[in-house]
mmCIF file of C-alpha atoms and ligand atoms in Angstrom:
data_model
loop_
_atom_site.group_PDB
_atom_site.id
_atom_site.type_symbol
_atom_site.label_atom_id
_atom_site.label_comp_id
_atom_site.label_asym_id
_atom_site.label_seq_id
_atom_site.Cartn_x
_atom_site.Cartn_y
_atom_site.Cartn_z
ATOM 1 C CA MET A 985 72.741 70.975 83.784
ATOM 2 C CA THR A 986 73.851 74.465 82.897
ATOM 3 C CA THR A 987 77.545 74.624 82.214
ATOM 4 C CA ILE A 988 79.993 77.352 83.167
ATOM 5 C CA THR A 989 80.341 78.163 79.457
ATOM 6 C CA GLU A 990 76.594 78.696 79.130
ATOM 7 C CA GLN A 991 76.430 80.803 82.268
ATOM 8 C CA LEU A 992 79.417 82.870 81.169
ATOM 9 C CA ASN A 993 77.805 83.533 77.786
ATOM 10 C CA SER A 994 74.572 84.429 79.496
ATOM 11 C CA ALA A 995 76.405 86.947 81.745
ATOM 12 C CA ILE A 996 78.024 88.509 78.666
ATOM 13 C CA LYS A 997 74.627 88.687 76.994
ATOM 14 C CA THR A 998 73.170 90.446 80.037
ATOM 15 C CA ILE A 999 76.000 92.995 79.869
ATOM 16 C CA ARG A 1000 75.522 93.647 76.121
ATOM 17 C CA THR A 1001 71.724 93.919 76.536
ATOM 18 C CA ASN A 1002 72.079 96.472 79.325
ATOM 19 C CA GLU A 1003 74.700 98.469 77.406
ATOM 20 C CA LYS A 1004 72.078 98.894 74.671
ATOM 21 C CA LYS A 1005 69.221 99.538 77.064
ATOM 22 C CA TYR A 1006 71.075 102.343 78.850
ATOM 23 C CA ALA A 1007 72.748 103.818 75.733
ATOM 24 C CA ARG A 1008 76.231 102.799 76.790
ATOM 25 C CA SER A 1009 78.893 102.298 74.108
ATOM 26 C CA PRO A 1010 79.119 98.713 72.852
ATOM 27 C CA GLN A 1011 81.720 96.715 74.826
ATOM 28 C CA SER A 1012 82.258 99.557 77.296
ATOM 29 C CA VAL A 1013 81.562 97.220 80.229
ATOM 30 C CA ASP A 1014 84.081 94.443 80.965
ATOM 31 C CA LEU A 1015 83.255 91.193 82.705
ATOM 32 C CA LEU A 1016 85.384 90.254 85.690
ATOM 33 C CA ALA A 1017 84.698 86.581 86.464
ATOM 34 C CA VAL A 1018 84.939 86.138 90.253
ATOM 35 C CA SER A 1019 86.434 82.695 90.765
ATOM 36 C CA LYS A 1020 87.061 82.808 94.545
ATOM 37 C CA THR A 1021 86.694 79.421 96.270
ATOM 38 C CA LYS A 1022 86.190 77.728 92.867
ATOM 39 C CA PRO A 1023 88.615 75.054 91.598
ATOM 40 C CA VAL A 1024 91.048 75.576 88.727
ATOM 41 C CA SER A 1025 88.984 73.128 86.624
ATOM 42 C CA ASP A 1026 86.107 75.656 86.700
ATOM 43 C CA ILE A 1027 88.442 78.490 85.727
ATOM 44 C CA SER A 1028 89.820 76.372 82.862
ATOM 45 C CA GLN A 1029 86.314 76.051 81.425
ATOM 46 C CA ALA A 1030 85.883 79.824 81.508
ATOM 47 C CA ILE A 1031 89.299 80.333 79.875
ATOM 48 C CA THR A 1032 88.393 77.911 77.089
ATOM 49 C CA ALA A 1033 85.204 79.915 76.579
ATOM 50 C CA GLY A 1034 87.334 83.040 76.082
ATOM 51 C CA GLN A 1035 87.237 84.705 79.502
ATOM 52 C CA ARG A 1036 90.450 86.551 80.477
ATOM 53 C CA HIS A 1037 89.701 88.717 83.566
ATOM 54 C CA PHE A 1038 89.449 86.804 86.864
ATOM 55 C CA GLY A 1039 88.796 88.106 90.379
ATOM 56 C CA GLU A 1040 90.085 86.533 93.586
ATOM 57 C CA ASN A 1041 89.464 87.507 97.238
ATOM 58 C CA TYR A 1042 92.023 85.502 99.190
ATOM 59 C CA VAL A 1043 95.746 86.139 98.737
ATOM 60 C CA GLN A 1044 97.148 82.602 98.945
ATOM 61 C CA GLU A 1045 94.350 81.016 96.919
ATOM 62 C CA GLY A 1046 94.712 83.665 94.238
ATOM 63 C CA VAL A 1047 98.500 83.399 94.023
ATOM 64 C CA ASP A 1048 98.279 79.591 93.797
ATOM 65 C CA LYS A 1049 95.881 79.886 90.851
ATOM 66 C CA ILE A 1050 97.998 82.515 89.080
ATOM 67 C CA ILE A 1051 101.059 80.264 89.381
ATOM 68 C CA HIS A 1052 99.052 77.210 88.313
ATOM 69 C CA PHE A 1053 97.913 78.800 85.041
ATOM 70 C CA ASN A 1054 101.158 80.738 84.398
ATOM 71 C CA ASP A 1055 99.446 82.398 81.403
ATOM 72 C CA SER A 1056 100.304 85.996 80.583
ATOM 73 C CA SER A 1057 97.088 86.419 78.575
ATOM 74 C CA LEU A 1058 95.076 86.163 81.825
ATOM 75 C CA ILE A 1059 94.451 89.276 83.928
ATOM 76 C CA TRP A 1060 94.161 88.692 87.664
ATOM 77 C CA HIS A 1061 92.300 91.111 89.923
ATOM 78 C CA PHE A 1062 92.559 91.111 93.706
ATOM 79 C CA ILE A 1063 89.128 92.141 95.020
ATOM 80 C CA GLY A 1064 89.206 91.104 98.701
ATOM 81 C CA PRO A 1065 90.107 93.059 101.812
ATOM 82 C CA LEU A 1066 93.899 93.442 101.957
ATOM 83 C CA GLN A 1067 95.887 93.444 105.200
ATOM 84 C CA SER A 1068 99.237 95.207 105.187
ATOM 85 C CA ASN A 1069 101.168 92.023 106.076
ATOM 86 C CA LYS A 1070 99.851 90.351 102.893
ATOM 87 C CA THR A 1071 100.633 93.039 100.326
ATOM 88 C CA ARG A 1072 103.885 91.514 99.025
ATOM 89 C CA PRO A 1073 102.479 88.424 97.240
ATOM 90 C CA VAL A 1074 99.715 90.614 95.805
ATOM 91 C CA ALA A 1075 102.266 93.137 94.463
ATOM 92 C CA GLU A 1076 104.327 90.279 93.040
ATOM 93 C CA HIS A 1077 101.583 88.323 91.269
ATOM 94 C CA PHE A 1078 98.374 90.240 90.593
ATOM 95 C CA ASP A 1079 97.682 92.714 87.750
ATOM 96 C CA TRP A 1080 95.015 94.737 89.547
ATOM 97 C CA VAL A 1081 93.894 95.556 93.104
ATOM 98 C CA HIS A 1082 90.337 96.932 93.512
ATOM 99 C CA THR A 1083 90.302 97.394 97.262
ATOM 100 C CA ILE A 1084 92.733 100.198 98.117
ATOM 101 C CA ASP A 1085 91.279 101.918 101.177
ATOM 102 C CA ARG A 1086 94.292 103.531 102.822
ATOM 103 C CA LEU A 1087 97.607 105.150 102.046
ATOM 104 C CA LYS A 1088 99.633 102.514 103.887
ATOM 105 C CA ILE A 1089 98.439 99.722 101.579
ATOM 106 C CA ALA A 1090 99.118 101.794 98.454
ATOM 107 C CA LYS A 1091 102.631 102.661 99.678
ATOM 108 C CA ARG A 1092 103.496 99.055 100.402
ATOM 109 C CA LEU A 1093 102.198 97.822 97.034
ATOM 110 C CA ASN A 1094 104.201 100.562 95.297
ATOM 111 C CA GLU A 1095 107.372 99.589 97.175
ATOM 112 C CA GLN A 1096 106.858 95.848 96.716
ATOM 113 C CA ARG A 1097 105.943 95.828 93.023
ATOM 114 C CA PRO A 1098 108.904 94.038 91.416
ATOM 115 C CA GLN A 1099 111.044 96.003 88.980
ATOM 116 C CA GLY A 1100 110.376 94.789 85.464
ATOM 117 C CA CYS A 1101 106.651 94.303 86.152
ATOM 118 C CA LYS A 1102 104.190 96.774 84.657
ATOM 119 C CA PRO A 1103 102.759 99.155 87.246
ATOM 120 C CA LEU A 1104 99.995 97.575 89.333
ATOM 121 C CA ASN A 1105 96.539 98.840 88.315
ATOM 122 C CA VAL A 1106 94.575 100.017 91.329
ATOM 123 C CA CYS A 1107 91.081 101.188 92.214
ATOM 124 C CA ILE A 1108 90.097 103.009 95.383
ATOM 125 C CA GLN A 1109 87.278 101.279 97.261
ATOM 126 C CA VAL A 1110 84.488 103.645 98.291
ATOM 127 C CA ASN A 1111 81.979 102.743 101.009
ATOM 128 C CA ILE A 1112 79.129 104.577 99.338
ATOM 129 C CA SER A 1113 76.412 103.044 101.541
ATOM 130 C CA GLY A 1114 78.227 103.971 104.764
ATOM 131 C CA GLU A 1115 77.462 100.528 106.209
ATOM 132 C CA GLN A 1116 79.678 99.607 109.188
ATOM 133 C CA SER A 1117 80.308 96.131 107.792
ATOM 134 C CA LYS A 1118 81.859 97.438 104.569
ATOM 135 C CA SER A 1119 85.432 98.466 103.811
ATOM 136 C CA GLY A 1120 86.216 101.544 101.792
ATOM 137 C CA ILE A 1121 86.637 105.251 102.308
ATOM 138 C CA THR A 1122 84.133 108.108 102.115
ATOM 139 C CA VAL A 1123 83.603 110.238 99.019
ATOM 140 C CA ASN A 1124 85.362 113.162 100.720
ATOM 141 C CA GLU A 1125 88.504 111.129 101.383
ATOM 142 C CA VAL A 1126 88.975 110.095 97.738
ATOM 143 C CA PRO A 1127 90.845 113.151 96.305
ATOM 144 C CA VAL A 1128 93.762 112.989 98.773
ATOM 145 C CA LEU A 1129 94.311 109.241 98.352
ATOM 146 C CA ALA A 1130 93.916 109.501 94.562
ATOM 147 C CA GLN A 1131 96.590 112.219 94.392
ATOM 148 C CA ALA A 1132 98.979 110.176 96.532
ATOM 149 C CA ILE A 1133 98.527 107.096 94.324
ATOM 150 C CA ASP A 1134 98.972 109.179 91.181
ATOM 151 C CA ASN A 1135 102.439 110.141 92.474
ATOM 152 C CA MET A 1136 103.532 106.505 92.925
ATOM 153 C CA PRO A 1137 105.595 105.213 89.976
ATOM 154 C CA ASN A 1138 104.732 101.532 90.391
ATOM 155 C CA LEU A 1139 100.955 102.016 90.691
ATOM 156 C CA THR A 1140 98.515 103.218 88.032
ATOM 157 C CA LEU A 1141 95.331 104.791 89.342
ATOM 158 C CA ARG A 1142 92.555 103.246 87.224
ATOM 159 C CA GLY A 1143 89.481 104.318 89.156
ATOM 160 C CA LEU A 1144 86.952 103.406 91.805
ATOM 161 C CA MET A 1145 85.331 100.278 93.179
ATOM 162 C CA THR A 1146 82.243 99.833 95.325
ATOM 163 C CA ILE A 1147 80.094 97.011 96.674
ATOM 164 C CA GLY A 1148 76.362 97.719 96.355
ATOM 165 C CA GLN A 1149 74.172 97.719 99.435
ATOM 166 C CA LYS A 1150 71.845 94.738 99.721
ATOM 167 C CA SER A 1151 68.618 96.674 99.935
ATOM 168 C CA THR A 1152 65.025 95.740 99.276
ATOM 169 C CA ASP A 1153 64.492 99.270 97.949
ATOM 170 C CA PRO A 1154 65.961 99.562 94.440
ATOM 171 C CA GLN A 1155 65.997 103.344 94.818
ATOM 172 C CA VAL A 1156 68.714 103.026 97.481
ATOM 173 C CA THR A 1157 71.049 101.216 95.073
ATOM 174 C CA GLU A 1158 70.197 103.594 92.225
ATOM 175 C CA GLN A 1159 70.994 106.636 94.333
ATOM 176 C CA GLN A 1160 74.319 105.252 95.566
ATOM 177 C CA PHE A 1161 75.433 104.077 92.119
ATOM 178 C CA LYS A 1162 74.543 107.504 90.709
ATOM 179 C CA GLN A 1163 76.779 109.129 93.331
ATOM 180 C CA MET A 1164 79.617 106.748 92.435
ATOM 181 C CA ASN A 1165 79.273 107.681 88.771
ATOM 182 C CA GLN A 1166 79.497 111.402 89.592
ATOM 183 C CA LEU A 1167 82.624 110.815 91.647
ATOM 184 C CA PHE A 1168 84.091 108.717 88.820
ATOM 185 C CA GLU A 1169 83.428 111.470 86.254
ATOM 186 C CA THR A 1170 85.122 114.045 88.507
ATOM 187 C CA LEU A 1171 88.151 111.813 89.015
ATOM 188 C CA LYS A 1172 88.464 111.145 85.260
ATOM 189 C CA LYS A 1173 88.814 114.877 84.626
ATOM 190 C CA GLU A 1174 91.676 115.106 87.121
ATOM 191 C CA PHE A 1175 93.645 111.971 86.306
ATOM 192 C CA ALA A 1176 94.257 110.845 82.729
ATOM 193 C CA THR A 1177 94.780 107.206 83.769
ATOM 194 C CA VAL A 1178 91.310 106.858 85.315
ATOM 195 C CA ASP A 1179 88.986 104.784 83.128
ATOM 196 C CA THR A 1180 87.451 102.167 85.435
ATOM 197 C CA LEU A 1181 84.352 102.083 87.618
ATOM 198 C CA SER A 1182 84.267 98.612 89.193
ATOM 199 C CA MET A 1183 80.621 98.324 90.241
ATOM 200 C CA GLY A 1184 77.909 95.680 90.016
ATOM 201 C CA MET A 1185 77.711 92.001 91.015
ATOM 202 C CA SER A 1186 75.338 89.152 90.123
ATOM 203 C CA ALA A 1187 72.445 90.801 91.973
ATOM 204 C CA ASP A 1188 72.822 94.435 90.852
ATOM 205 C CA ILE A 1189 74.360 94.278 87.391
ATOM 206 C CA GLU A 1190 71.577 96.258 85.703
ATOM 207 C CA PRO A 1191 71.594 99.391 87.899
ATOM 208 C CA ALA A 1192 75.414 99.304 87.811
ATOM 209 C CA ILE A 1193 75.500 99.449 84.016
ATOM 210 C CA ALA A 1194 72.745 102.065 84.011
ATOM 211 C CA HIS A 1195 74.998 104.236 86.183
ATOM 212 C CA GLY A 1196 78.311 104.060 84.388
ATOM 213 C CA SER A 1197 79.996 100.874 85.565
ATOM 214 C CA THR A 1198 82.855 99.825 83.270
ATOM 215 C CA MET A 1199 83.549 96.515 85.008
ATOM 216 C CA VAL A 1200 81.040 94.185 86.635
ATOM 217 C CA ARG A 1201 82.275 91.524 89.047
ATOM 218 C CA ILE A 1202 80.223 88.359 88.560
ATOM 219 C CA GLY A 1203 80.772 85.197 90.600
ATOM 220 C CA SER A 1204 77.799 83.013 91.431
ATOM 221 C CA ALA A 1205 75.924 83.719 88.182
ATOM 222 C CA ILE A 1206 78.849 82.139 86.291
ATOM 223 C CA PHE A 1207 80.338 79.539 88.641
ATOM 224 C CA GLY A 1208 77.286 78.742 90.777
ATOM 225 C CA GLN A 1209 76.640 79.372 94.461
ATOM 226 C CA ARG A 1210 79.623 79.252 96.788
ATOM 227 C CA ILE A 1211 79.308 76.928 99.775
HETATM 228 C C1 PLP B 819 82.376 87.618 95.816
HETATM 229 C C2 PLP B 819 82.471 88.970 95.241
HETATM 230 C C3 PLP B 819 81.841 89.294 94.029
HETATM 231 C C4 PLP B 819 80.983 88.325 93.256
HETATM 232 O O1 PLP B 819 79.772 88.169 93.920
HETATM 233 P P1 PLP B 819 78.571 87.329 93.274
HETATM 234 O O2 PLP B 819 77.403 87.737 94.086
HETATM 235 O O3 PLP B 819 78.933 85.897 93.434
HETATM 236 O O4 PLP B 819 78.435 87.736 91.850
HETATM 237 C C5 PLP B 819 82.024 90.569 93.529
HETATM 238 N N1 PLP B 819 82.768 91.495 94.175
HETATM 239 C C6 PLP B 819 83.374 91.222 95.349
HETATM 240 C C7 PLP B 819 84.172 92.277 96.025
HETATM 241 C C8 PLP B 819 83.230 89.961 95.920
HETATM 242 O O5 PLP B 819 83.830 89.704 97.094
#
């Protein structure tokens, strides 16, 4: 049986191989281990193997895990859709939010971030494929939201996040990831805090790294299929 440790190391190897293949700087792509629905015993194995960044999609489940581990060396990323009535526990416990798609959510997180905590790191989610089923804003809406976030003292604008389209045509993914990279480069020039392009999952890690991703979000390839 393949262990979580082996699968984690294999995911890291895939990242390093693709950094080389696409002439990216060594270690310029971080691994976010997506542990949603998986038990704390699985996360413990990944921690023992050296993993520090974890992604969670559901507020209560994520907060429970953060409290369980109570380990300031771990970095917790909220990557699920966020409703405005659930922002407070996210502002109080998480280190990052990848799914900012409207001003209201940003404002609430800024207001609810406890004093004494470092600013919450945030990415704006872009719906680059334009699919109805996906959250996120359009490319044209990014500058206004980015500027508003940049003005909020308790949030740090780190960059952009997108979820790749499940397409049988690899060209579709390539084209959309290329567009995301262009938008990311533009944003970096305007905001000194921007350094993160959260793009790529188990199925599209290679095109993501080819097109500038700095953080890939890998779940099933590390922890196994979710049921
Ligand atoms: C679940 C999830 C992932 C991980 O997906 P896998 O296909 O299991 O690698 C990445 N990003 C987001 C936003 C997710 O919800």
